[in-house]
Short mmCIF file of C-alpha atoms in Angstrom, two decimals:
data_model
loop_
_atom_site.label_atom_id
_atom_site.label_comp_id
_atom_site.label_asym_id
_atom_site.label_seq_id
_atom_site.Cartn_x
_atom_site.Cartn_y
_atom_site.Cartn_z
CA UNK A 10 -27.24 -2.23 3.16
CA UNK A 11 -29.02 0.10 0.72
CA UNK A 12 -26.77 2.72 -0.93
CA UNK A 13 -28.33 5.89 -2.12
CA UNK A 14 -27.04 8.54 -4.39
CA UNK A 15 -28.50 11.90 -3.43
CA UNK A 16 -28.44 15.00 -5.77
CA UNK A 17 -29.16 18.40 -4.21
CA UNK A 18 -28.63 22.04 -4.70
CA UNK A 19 -26.84 24.34 -2.31
CA UNK A 20 -26.19 27.99 -3.16
CA UNK A 21 -26.81 27.58 -6.61
CA UNK A 22 -24.40 24.72 -7.21
CA UNK A 23 -25.37 21.05 -7.95
CA UNK A 24 -23.94 18.64 -5.30
CA UNK A 25 -23.96 14.73 -5.47
CA UNK A 26 -23.55 12.45 -2.53
CA UNK A 27 -22.57 8.83 -3.15
CA UNK A 28 -23.37 5.89 -0.57
CA UNK A 29 -25.63 7.75 1.93
CA UNK A 30 -27.24 5.35 4.24
CA UNK A 31 -28.98 5.16 7.56
CA UNK A 32 -26.58 5.38 10.33
CA UNK A 33 -26.06 2.19 12.49
CA UNK A 34 -25.91 3.61 15.95
CA UNK A 35 -28.52 1.57 17.95
CA UNK A 36 -27.50 -1.18 20.43
CA UNK A 37 -29.58 -3.89 21.88
CA UNK A 38 -30.96 -1.93 24.79
CA UNK A 39 -31.31 1.18 22.70
CA UNK A 40 -33.57 -0.69 20.44
CA UNK A 41 -35.55 -2.28 23.28
CA UNK A 42 -36.00 1.22 24.90
CA UNK A 43 -37.51 2.42 21.69
CA UNK A 44 -39.78 -0.36 21.66
CA UNK A 45 -40.97 0.17 25.23
CA UNK A 46 -41.06 3.74 24.45
CA UNK A 47 -43.24 3.06 21.53
CA UNK A 48 -45.58 0.82 23.61
CA UNK A 49 -46.07 3.47 26.34
CA UNK A 50 -46.43 1.53 29.42
CA UNK A 51 -48.55 3.99 31.06
CA UNK A 52 -51.21 3.58 28.54
CA UNK A 53 -52.63 0.86 30.68
CA UNK A 54 -53.86 3.38 33.11
CA UNK A 55 -55.31 5.67 30.12
CA UNK A 56 -57.42 2.82 28.61
CA UNK A 57 -58.19 1.07 32.08
CA UNK A 58 -61.77 2.49 32.25
CA UNK A 59 -62.59 1.47 28.63
CA UNK A 60 -61.08 -2.04 28.87
CA UNK A 61 -62.49 -2.57 32.38
CA UNK A 62 -66.01 -1.89 31.06
CA UNK A 63 -65.44 -4.18 28.12
CA UNK A 64 -64.13 -7.12 29.97
CA UNK A 65 -66.38 -6.76 33.06
CA UNK A 66 -63.55 -6.14 35.37
CA UNK A 67 -60.70 -8.39 34.29
CA UNK A 68 -58.29 -5.86 32.68
CA UNK A 69 -54.92 -8.06 33.50
CA UNK A 70 -56.60 -11.11 31.95
CA UNK A 71 -57.34 -9.03 28.60
CA UNK A 72 -53.46 -8.21 28.68
CA UNK A 73 -52.47 -11.82 29.35
CA UNK A 74 -54.54 -12.88 26.44
CA UNK A 75 -52.95 -10.28 24.23
CA UNK A 76 -49.64 -10.91 25.27
CA UNK A 77 -50.02 -14.89 24.53
CA UNK A 78 -51.03 -13.91 20.95
CA UNK A 79 -48.07 -11.45 20.64
CA UNK A 80 -45.54 -13.93 21.71
CA UNK A 81 -46.38 -16.29 18.84
CA UNK A 82 -46.06 -13.32 16.32
CA UNK A 83 -43.07 -11.96 18.06
CA UNK A 84 -41.24 -15.26 17.52
CA UNK A 85 -42.09 -14.99 13.87
CA UNK A 86 -40.84 -11.59 13.69
CA UNK A 87 -37.62 -12.76 15.00
CA UNK A 88 -37.22 -15.35 12.34
CA UNK A 89 -37.93 -13.19 9.37
CA UNK A 90 -35.92 -10.00 10.66
CA UNK A 91 -32.71 -12.29 10.32
CA UNK A 92 -33.75 -13.47 6.88
CA UNK A 93 -34.39 -9.98 5.59
CA UNK A 94 -32.42 -7.71 7.61
CA UNK A 95 -33.89 -4.48 6.19
CA UNK A 96 -36.41 -1.97 7.42
CA UNK A 97 -39.93 -2.43 6.33
CA UNK A 98 -41.33 -4.91 8.73
CA UNK A 99 -44.61 -6.98 7.69
CA UNK A 100 -44.48 -5.02 4.20
CA UNK A 101 -40.85 -6.38 3.44
CA UNK A 102 -41.57 -9.94 4.59
CA UNK A 103 -44.98 -10.33 2.65
CA UNK A 104 -43.62 -8.72 -0.50
CA UNK A 105 -40.48 -10.96 -0.56
CA UNK A 106 -42.01 -14.21 0.44
CA UNK A 107 -45.45 -14.16 -1.15
CA UNK A 108 -46.32 -11.47 -3.47
CA UNK A 109 -45.39 -7.77 -4.30
CA UNK A 110 -48.98 -7.00 -4.74
CA UNK A 111 -50.06 -8.59 -1.38
CA UNK A 112 -47.07 -6.89 0.26
CA UNK A 113 -48.21 -3.60 -0.72
CA UNK A 114 -51.66 -4.14 0.85
CA UNK A 115 -50.23 -5.44 3.97
CA UNK A 116 -47.91 -2.46 3.90
CA UNK A 117 -50.81 -0.22 3.24
CA UNK A 118 -52.77 -1.60 6.12
CA UNK A 119 -49.70 -1.25 8.33
CA UNK A 120 -49.58 2.44 7.34
CA UNK A 121 -52.95 2.96 8.89
CA UNK A 122 -51.74 2.13 12.33
CA UNK A 123 -48.20 3.53 12.01
CA UNK A 124 -49.43 6.93 10.79
CA UNK A 125 -52.40 6.87 13.38
CA UNK A 126 -49.86 5.96 16.44
CA UNK A 127 -48.10 9.26 16.47
CA UNK A 128 -51.59 11.03 16.21
CA UNK A 129 -52.64 9.06 19.46
CA UNK A 130 -49.69 10.42 21.38
CA UNK A 131 -50.42 13.97 20.23
CA UNK A 132 -54.07 13.29 21.33
CA UNK A 133 -53.21 11.85 24.79
CA UNK A 134 -50.85 15.10 25.29
CA UNK A 135 -53.78 17.16 24.35
CA UNK A 136 -55.96 15.37 27.03
CA UNK A 137 -53.39 15.77 29.84
CA UNK A 138 -52.75 19.33 29.03
CA UNK A 139 -56.26 20.28 29.02
CA UNK A 140 -57.12 18.71 32.28
CA UNK A 141 -54.21 20.95 33.95
CA UNK A 142 -54.70 24.02 31.82
CA UNK A 143 -58.47 23.87 30.78
CA UNK A 144 -58.44 27.53 29.63
CA UNK A 145 -55.70 27.08 27.12
CA UNK A 146 -56.94 26.08 23.54
CA UNK A 147 -56.48 22.46 22.99
CA UNK A 148 -54.85 22.91 19.52
CA UNK A 149 -51.83 24.77 21.04
CA UNK A 150 -50.80 21.80 22.95
CA UNK A 151 -51.04 19.61 19.66
CA UNK A 152 -49.09 21.96 17.54
CA UNK A 153 -46.29 22.47 20.12
CA UNK A 154 -45.91 18.90 20.81
CA UNK A 155 -45.89 17.87 17.26
CA UNK A 156 -43.36 20.54 16.47
CA UNK A 157 -40.93 19.50 19.03
CA UNK A 158 -41.06 15.63 18.14
CA UNK A 159 -40.68 16.22 14.50
CA UNK A 160 -37.72 18.58 15.04
CA UNK A 161 -35.86 15.91 17.23
CA UNK A 162 -36.65 13.02 14.65
CA UNK A 163 -35.33 15.22 11.75
CA UNK A 164 -32.43 16.13 13.80
CA UNK A 165 -30.92 12.46 14.61
CA UNK A 166 -31.90 9.04 15.29
CA UNK A 167 -29.38 8.72 18.05
CA UNK A 168 -30.81 11.69 19.84
CA UNK A 169 -34.14 10.22 19.53
CA UNK A 170 -32.76 7.05 21.10
CA UNK A 171 -31.06 8.84 23.96
CA UNK A 172 -33.87 11.12 24.79
CA UNK A 173 -36.32 8.24 24.55
CA UNK A 174 -34.26 6.13 27.01
CA UNK A 175 -34.30 8.89 29.63
CA UNK A 176 -38.13 9.31 29.22
CA UNK A 177 -38.75 5.32 29.55
CA UNK A 178 -36.72 5.32 32.85
CA UNK A 179 -38.76 8.14 34.31
CA UNK A 180 -42.01 6.51 33.44
CA UNK A 181 -40.82 3.04 34.80
CA UNK A 182 -39.99 4.83 38.11
CA UNK A 183 -43.32 6.42 38.46
CA UNK A 184 -44.94 3.07 37.61
CA UNK A 185 -42.93 1.51 40.58
CA UNK A 186 -44.13 4.31 42.80
CA UNK A 187 -47.74 3.68 41.78
CA UNK A 188 -47.22 -0.03 42.72
CA UNK A 189 -45.97 0.83 46.10
CA UNK A 190 -48.90 3.17 46.82
CA UNK A 191 -51.31 0.40 45.51
CA UNK A 192 -49.80 -2.05 48.06
CA UNK A 193 -50.42 0.54 50.74
CA UNK A 194 -54.05 1.27 49.66
CA UNK A 195 -54.91 -2.30 49.25
CA UNK A 196 -53.45 -3.10 52.84
CA UNK A 197 -55.73 -0.31 54.17
CA UNK A 198 -58.73 -1.76 52.61
CA UNK A 199 -59.25 0.05 49.45
CA UNK A 200 -60.73 -1.91 46.49
CA UNK A 201 -60.44 -5.56 46.87
CA UNK A 202 -58.87 -5.02 50.34
CA UNK A 203 -56.17 -7.53 49.76
CA UNK A 204 -52.89 -7.53 47.77
CA UNK A 205 -53.38 -11.08 46.58
CA UNK A 206 -56.73 -11.87 44.88
CA UNK A 207 -57.87 -13.70 41.91
CA UNK A 208 -60.83 -11.28 41.16
CA UNK A 209 -58.97 -9.23 38.53
CA UNK A 210 -58.30 -12.46 36.69
CA UNK A 211 -61.56 -14.42 37.09
CA UNK A 212 -64.84 -14.17 38.64
CA UNK A 213 -68.41 -15.26 37.82
CA UNK A 214 -69.18 -12.42 35.31
CA UNK A 215 -66.24 -13.31 33.05
CA UNK A 216 -67.01 -14.23 29.61
CA UNK A 217 -64.67 -15.29 26.75
CA UNK A 218 -66.13 -12.91 24.35
CA UNK A 219 -65.67 -9.98 26.43
CA UNK A 220 -62.12 -10.95 27.25
CA UNK A 221 -61.30 -11.16 23.69
CA UNK A 222 -63.02 -7.92 22.91
CA UNK A 223 -60.96 -6.28 25.73
CA UNK A 224 -57.81 -8.01 24.18
CA UNK A 225 -58.50 -6.26 20.86
CA UNK A 226 -58.45 -2.93 22.64
CA UNK A 227 -55.14 -3.55 24.44
CA UNK A 228 -53.22 -5.17 21.61
CA UNK A 229 -52.32 -1.89 19.97
CA UNK A 230 -50.13 -1.32 23.16
CA UNK A 231 -47.97 -4.25 21.99
CA UNK A 232 -47.19 -2.65 18.47
CA UNK A 233 -43.71 -1.63 19.93
CA UNK A 234 -42.20 -4.89 19.31
CA UNK A 235 -43.30 -4.74 15.76
CA UNK A 236 -41.87 -1.37 15.47
CA UNK A 237 -38.38 -2.09 16.50
CA UNK A 238 -37.98 -4.06 13.16
CA UNK A 239 -37.81 -0.72 11.56
CA UNK A 240 -34.58 -0.03 13.09
CA UNK A 241 -32.91 -3.27 11.49
CA UNK A 242 -30.70 -0.98 9.28
CA UNK A 243 -29.70 1.26 12.18
CA UNK A 244 -28.67 -1.63 14.62
CA UNK A 245 -25.03 -1.85 15.36
CA UNK A 246 -25.40 -5.68 15.04
CA UNK A 247 -28.38 -7.14 13.13
CA UNK A 248 -28.05 -10.42 15.14
CA UNK A 249 -29.36 -8.58 18.36
CA UNK A 250 -32.90 -8.03 16.62
CA UNK A 251 -34.76 -11.21 17.49
CA UNK A 252 -33.58 -10.88 21.26
CA UNK A 253 -34.67 -7.18 21.09
CA UNK A 254 -38.07 -8.12 19.74
CA UNK A 255 -38.62 -10.87 22.51
CA UNK A 256 -37.31 -8.50 25.34
CA UNK A 257 -39.61 -5.64 24.25
CA UNK A 258 -42.74 -7.75 24.16
CA UNK A 259 -42.04 -9.66 27.48
CA UNK A 260 -41.06 -6.61 29.45
CA UNK A 261 -43.79 -4.55 27.98
CA UNK A 262 -46.17 -7.44 28.51
CA UNK A 263 -45.07 -7.84 32.18
CA UNK A 264 -45.42 -4.08 33.12
CA UNK A 265 -49.01 -4.13 31.49
CA UNK A 266 -50.20 -7.04 33.50
CA UNK A 267 -48.79 -5.84 36.81
CA UNK A 268 -50.22 -2.51 36.42
CA UNK A 269 -53.46 -3.79 35.20
CA UNK A 270 -53.53 -6.27 38.13
CA UNK A 271 -53.05 -3.51 40.82
CA UNK A 272 -55.36 -1.06 39.06
CA UNK A 273 -58.20 -3.69 38.87
CA UNK A 274 -57.53 -4.84 42.42
CA UNK A 275 -57.87 -1.11 43.50
CA UNK A 276 -61.07 -0.28 41.23
CA UNK A 277 -63.14 -3.39 40.75
CA UNK A 278 -65.53 -1.32 38.84
CA UNK A 279 -65.29 2.01 37.20
CA UNK A 280 -68.32 3.67 38.69
CA UNK A 281 -66.31 5.83 40.76
CA UNK A 282 -64.64 7.58 37.82
CA UNK A 283 -65.89 10.72 36.46
CA UNK A 284 -64.20 10.18 33.04
CA UNK A 285 -63.86 6.59 31.85
CA UNK A 286 -62.33 7.33 28.45
CA UNK A 287 -59.08 8.40 30.05
CA UNK A 288 -58.77 7.18 33.86
CA UNK A 289 -54.98 8.06 34.36
CA UNK A 290 -55.54 11.51 36.11
CA UNK A 291 -58.23 10.14 38.46
CA UNK A 292 -56.18 6.83 39.30
CA UNK A 293 -53.30 9.03 40.34
CA UNK A 294 -55.66 11.26 42.46
CA UNK A 295 -57.14 8.29 44.33
CA UNK A 296 -54.30 6.45 44.88
CA UNK A 297 -51.63 9.19 45.87
CA UNK A 298 -53.57 12.56 46.35
CA UNK A 299 -53.23 15.59 44.36
CA UNK A 300 -49.41 15.70 44.43
CA UNK A 301 -49.09 12.23 43.15
CA UNK A 302 -51.72 12.96 40.50
CA UNK A 303 -49.43 15.94 39.06
CA UNK A 304 -46.27 13.66 39.25
CA UNK A 305 -48.07 10.75 37.70
CA UNK A 306 -49.52 13.08 34.92
CA UNK A 307 -45.79 14.10 34.56
CA UNK A 308 -44.47 10.58 33.94
CA UNK A 309 -47.46 9.66 31.77
CA UNK A 310 -46.62 12.81 29.78
CA UNK A 311 -42.74 11.59 29.57
CA UNK A 312 -43.99 8.18 28.43
CA UNK A 313 -46.26 9.80 25.70
CA UNK A 314 -43.53 11.70 24.43
CA UNK A 315 -41.31 8.82 24.49
CA UNK A 316 -43.89 6.70 22.50
CA UNK A 317 -44.34 9.61 20.16
CA UNK A 318 -40.62 9.94 19.34
CA UNK A 319 -40.51 6.18 18.69
CA UNK A 320 -43.62 5.88 16.62
CA UNK A 321 -42.79 8.98 14.69
CA UNK A 322 -39.53 7.48 13.73
CA UNK A 323 -40.84 4.26 12.86
CA UNK A 324 -43.55 5.19 10.38
CA UNK A 325 -40.98 7.56 8.78
CA UNK A 326 -38.81 4.58 8.04
CA UNK A 327 -41.84 2.51 6.82
CA UNK A 328 -42.42 5.24 4.33
CA UNK A 329 -38.84 5.33 3.44
CA UNK A 330 -38.70 1.62 2.53
CA UNK A 331 -41.84 1.89 0.40
CA UNK A 332 -40.58 5.04 -1.19
CA UNK A 333 -37.06 3.69 -2.09
CA UNK A 334 -38.86 0.65 -3.51
CA UNK A 335 -40.74 2.80 -5.74
CA UNK A 336 -44.23 2.00 -4.60
CA UNK A 337 -44.65 5.68 -3.28
CA UNK A 338 -42.85 8.45 -5.13
CA UNK A 339 -39.20 7.56 -4.68
CA UNK A 340 -37.82 11.18 -5.12
CA UNK A 341 -39.93 12.35 -1.99
CA UNK A 342 -40.40 9.28 0.32
CA UNK A 343 -37.18 7.28 -0.48
CA UNK A 344 -34.72 10.13 0.14
CA UNK A 345 -32.29 10.62 3.23
CA UNK A 346 -31.30 14.05 4.28
CA UNK A 347 -27.61 14.57 3.31
CA UNK A 348 -26.85 16.39 6.78
CA UNK A 349 -28.86 14.45 9.34
CA UNK A 350 -29.06 11.11 7.52
CA UNK A 351 -32.77 10.67 8.43
CA UNK A 352 -35.73 10.46 6.20
CA UNK A 353 -36.58 14.10 6.88
CA UNK A 354 -39.44 14.52 4.27
CA UNK A 355 -41.32 11.44 5.79
CA UNK A 356 -40.72 12.80 9.42
CA UNK A 357 -42.24 16.10 8.46
CA UNK A 358 -45.13 14.42 6.56
CA UNK A 359 -46.02 12.40 9.75
CA UNK A 360 -45.90 15.59 11.80
CA UNK A 361 -48.44 17.18 9.50
CA UNK A 362 -50.83 14.09 9.83
CA UNK A 363 -50.30 14.16 13.60
CA UNK A 364 -51.70 17.66 13.75
CA UNK A 365 -55.19 16.12 13.17
CA UNK A 366 -55.19 15.07 16.84
CA UNK A 367 -57.02 18.35 17.69
CA UNK A 368 -60.57 16.76 17.10
CA UNK A 369 -60.91 13.12 17.51
CA UNK A 370 -61.32 10.66 20.57
CA UNK A 371 -58.78 8.32 21.88
CA UNK A 372 -61.16 5.19 21.58
CA UNK A 373 -62.07 5.88 17.83
CA UNK A 374 -58.25 6.23 16.89
CA UNK A 375 -57.12 3.38 18.58
CA UNK A 376 -59.85 1.08 17.12
CA UNK A 377 -58.47 2.04 13.66
CA UNK A 378 -55.03 1.34 14.70
CA UNK A 379 -55.89 -2.31 15.58
CA UNK A 380 -57.20 -3.04 12.10
CA UNK A 381 -53.84 -2.53 10.50
CA UNK A 382 -51.77 -3.95 13.32
CA UNK A 383 -53.55 -7.31 13.45
CA UNK A 384 -53.39 -7.55 9.45
CA UNK A 385 -49.72 -7.08 9.61
CA UNK A 386 -49.13 -9.41 12.57
CA UNK A 387 -51.16 -12.21 10.59
CA UNK A 388 -49.00 -11.92 7.44
CA UNK A 389 -45.90 -12.03 9.24
CA UNK A 390 -46.80 -15.27 10.62
CA UNK A 391 -47.87 -16.53 7.09
CA UNK A 392 -44.50 -15.07 5.74
CA UNK A 393 -42.73 -17.62 7.95
CA UNK A 394 -44.65 -20.51 6.45
CA UNK A 395 -44.23 -19.20 2.91
CA UNK A 396 -40.38 -18.69 3.18
CA UNK A 397 -39.45 -21.73 5.25
CA UNK A 398 -42.04 -24.37 4.35
CA UNK A 399 -42.80 -23.52 0.66
CA UNK A 400 -39.53 -21.96 -0.30
CA UNK A 401 -36.78 -23.75 1.77
CA UNK A 402 -38.77 -26.99 2.20
CA UNK A 403 -37.99 -26.98 5.90
CA UNK A 404 -40.75 -29.51 6.82
CA UNK A 405 -38.86 -32.84 7.01
CA UNK A 406 -38.11 -32.87 10.82
CA UNK A 407 -40.37 -32.51 13.79
CA UNK A 408 -38.45 -29.51 14.88
CA UNK A 409 -38.90 -27.68 11.72
CA UNK A 410 -42.64 -28.68 11.45
CA UNK A 411 -43.02 -27.08 14.92
CA UNK A 412 -41.04 -24.11 14.46
CA UNK A 413 -42.02 -23.08 10.79
CA UNK A 414 -45.43 -24.53 10.75
CA UNK A 415 -47.14 -24.91 13.99
CA UNK A 416 -46.20 -21.88 15.48
CA UNK A 417 -46.84 -19.43 12.79
CA UNK A 418 -49.98 -21.09 12.33
CA UNK A 419 -51.13 -20.53 15.98
CA UNK A 420 -49.83 -16.97 15.52
CA UNK A 421 -51.76 -16.25 12.50
CA UNK A 422 -54.80 -17.93 13.88
CA UNK A 423 -54.82 -16.04 17.28
CA UNK A 424 -54.32 -12.72 15.60
CA UNK A 425 -57.11 -13.63 13.13
CA UNK A 426 -59.45 -14.34 16.36
CA UNK A 427 -58.64 -10.91 17.60
CA UNK A 428 -59.15 -9.22 14.21
CA UNK A 429 -62.53 -10.85 13.95
CA UNK A 430 -63.60 -9.31 17.50
CA UNK A 431 -62.64 -5.78 16.30
CA UNK A 432 -65.40 -3.17 16.65
CA UNK A 433 -67.71 -2.46 13.71
CA UNK A 434 -66.24 1.00 13.24
CA UNK A 435 -62.60 -0.21 13.06
CA UNK A 436 -63.72 -2.79 10.30
CA UNK A 437 -65.58 -0.55 8.24
CA UNK A 438 -63.00 2.20 8.29
CA UNK A 439 -60.14 -0.33 7.78
CA UNK A 440 -61.80 -1.85 4.79
CA UNK A 441 -62.36 1.53 3.37
CA UNK A 442 -58.64 2.30 3.74
CA UNK A 443 -57.88 -0.94 2.01
CA UNK A 444 -60.01 0.02 -0.88
CA UNK A 445 -58.18 3.15 -1.22
CA UNK A 446 -54.80 1.17 -1.33
CA UNK A 447 -56.19 -0.97 -4.09
CA UNK A 448 -57.30 1.93 -6.08
CA UNK A 449 -53.95 3.45 -5.62
CA UNK A 450 -52.24 0.26 -6.60
CA UNK A 451 -54.19 -0.02 -9.88
CA UNK A 452 -53.38 3.49 -10.69
CA UNK A 453 -49.65 3.27 -9.97
CA UNK A 454 -49.27 0.23 -12.14
CA UNK A 455 -51.44 1.78 -15.01
CA UNK A 456 -49.75 5.12 -15.18
CA UNK A 457 -46.31 3.63 -14.84
CA UNK A 458 -47.03 0.72 -17.10
CA UNK A 459 -45.11 -1.49 -14.96
CA UNK A 460 -46.27 -4.34 -12.59
CA UNK A 461 -45.59 -3.87 -8.97
CA UNK A 462 -43.73 -7.05 -9.40
CA UNK A 463 -41.03 -5.18 -11.28
CA UNK A 464 -40.54 -2.82 -8.38
CA UNK A 465 -37.88 -4.26 -6.07
CA UNK A 466 -35.17 -3.34 -3.51
CA UNK A 467 -31.97 -2.71 -5.26
CA UNK A 468 -30.08 -3.73 -2.14
CA UNK A 469 -26.51 -5.30 -2.42
CA UNK A 470 -27.45 -7.93 0.14
CA UNK A 471 -29.55 -10.89 -0.32
CA UNK A 472 -31.91 -12.98 2.01
CA UNK A 473 -29.90 -14.78 4.63
CA UNK A 474 -30.58 -18.20 5.96
CA UNK A 475 -31.14 -19.37 9.53
#
């Protein structure tokens, strides 16, 4: 565990705190809850119109495709979090197994989706509140939301976890209510007119390319299983992390698939929606009337806050790891607040960035998120090969070949396919972000007159073996 020495001023006097660390306060289900909160299960209803158009009406098939890809990567995350039980996720794994320079670029790419995810939640809150209170300026909702989420994350990680758990439970209850109402509406002849149908999964107009495009849209919803690795240093038992990762992706994937199936069965096409960019309010209205629409919006509101808390906390910890590693200015990014034991500067910085949610569209921001996420997923799979096959020579048995070579190759290959199918705007914007990172890397190494190779984690622990 990383030990920090903090020097700060209080009432004109100099104070020095030794051995300040992130607090280990999160159990298995607290971590799973943070992951599910991050994934925002109700996002399936927000993006339903977009994905249904992209896939020609097979939203649940897009989620199944994305889930299959994510399972390979989740297994790789489970392996790597045991070897390198520190925060940092794909950045740490790539840096330690392949190259510090490459690790920086992967971390920089991951920053794109981590920084933008809190903004997505602020943006969704803006959409919800404007739909209910159209006369109130949109920027007010963004500012209020960001202020609350930032304050909670600065205050305490355990408070974030507890509030997140309550919000996740509330949204799951609302999703169950939607499923019950969907049963009733389908039995009454709405949509497909039957509860059990294959139309949401396969029909004559289904094309592989369209399904893959839809999968790239929904894959950002699975980022929660990746985000939980950021809490490795705050887990009460590091051995629970692989299980937490798999539970997060499986439970989240099941919720996405079931909700996507019933929504697609109820609405075979999106011609009946006035707004296809965010169909959640209208889905609630059509399924349960005005009262359920308001309750459904309340559940989605809770889900978005839960995701906002988790995503805000995660990106703050990624910045913390890059800061204490010296890649970002250590004094700012690598510090822990002496009272709250949270990376307060990073939390506030993420809050400031989230204020940009006042203007852009959901589809635009989500497309940029996918660029960084898929790069991170690909390199986590490659880091398994680099560590176990090339470093530890774990290729002498059939079990090792399957576990440490075949599975990660499948994970890297499938994420690569999704990356190839990203929208042009996401590719252009993502590449521009990578170029900025390369310029910063060149500037950093030139000014400091030290190679990024020489910047390392000064942790007491060493990589462990499986």
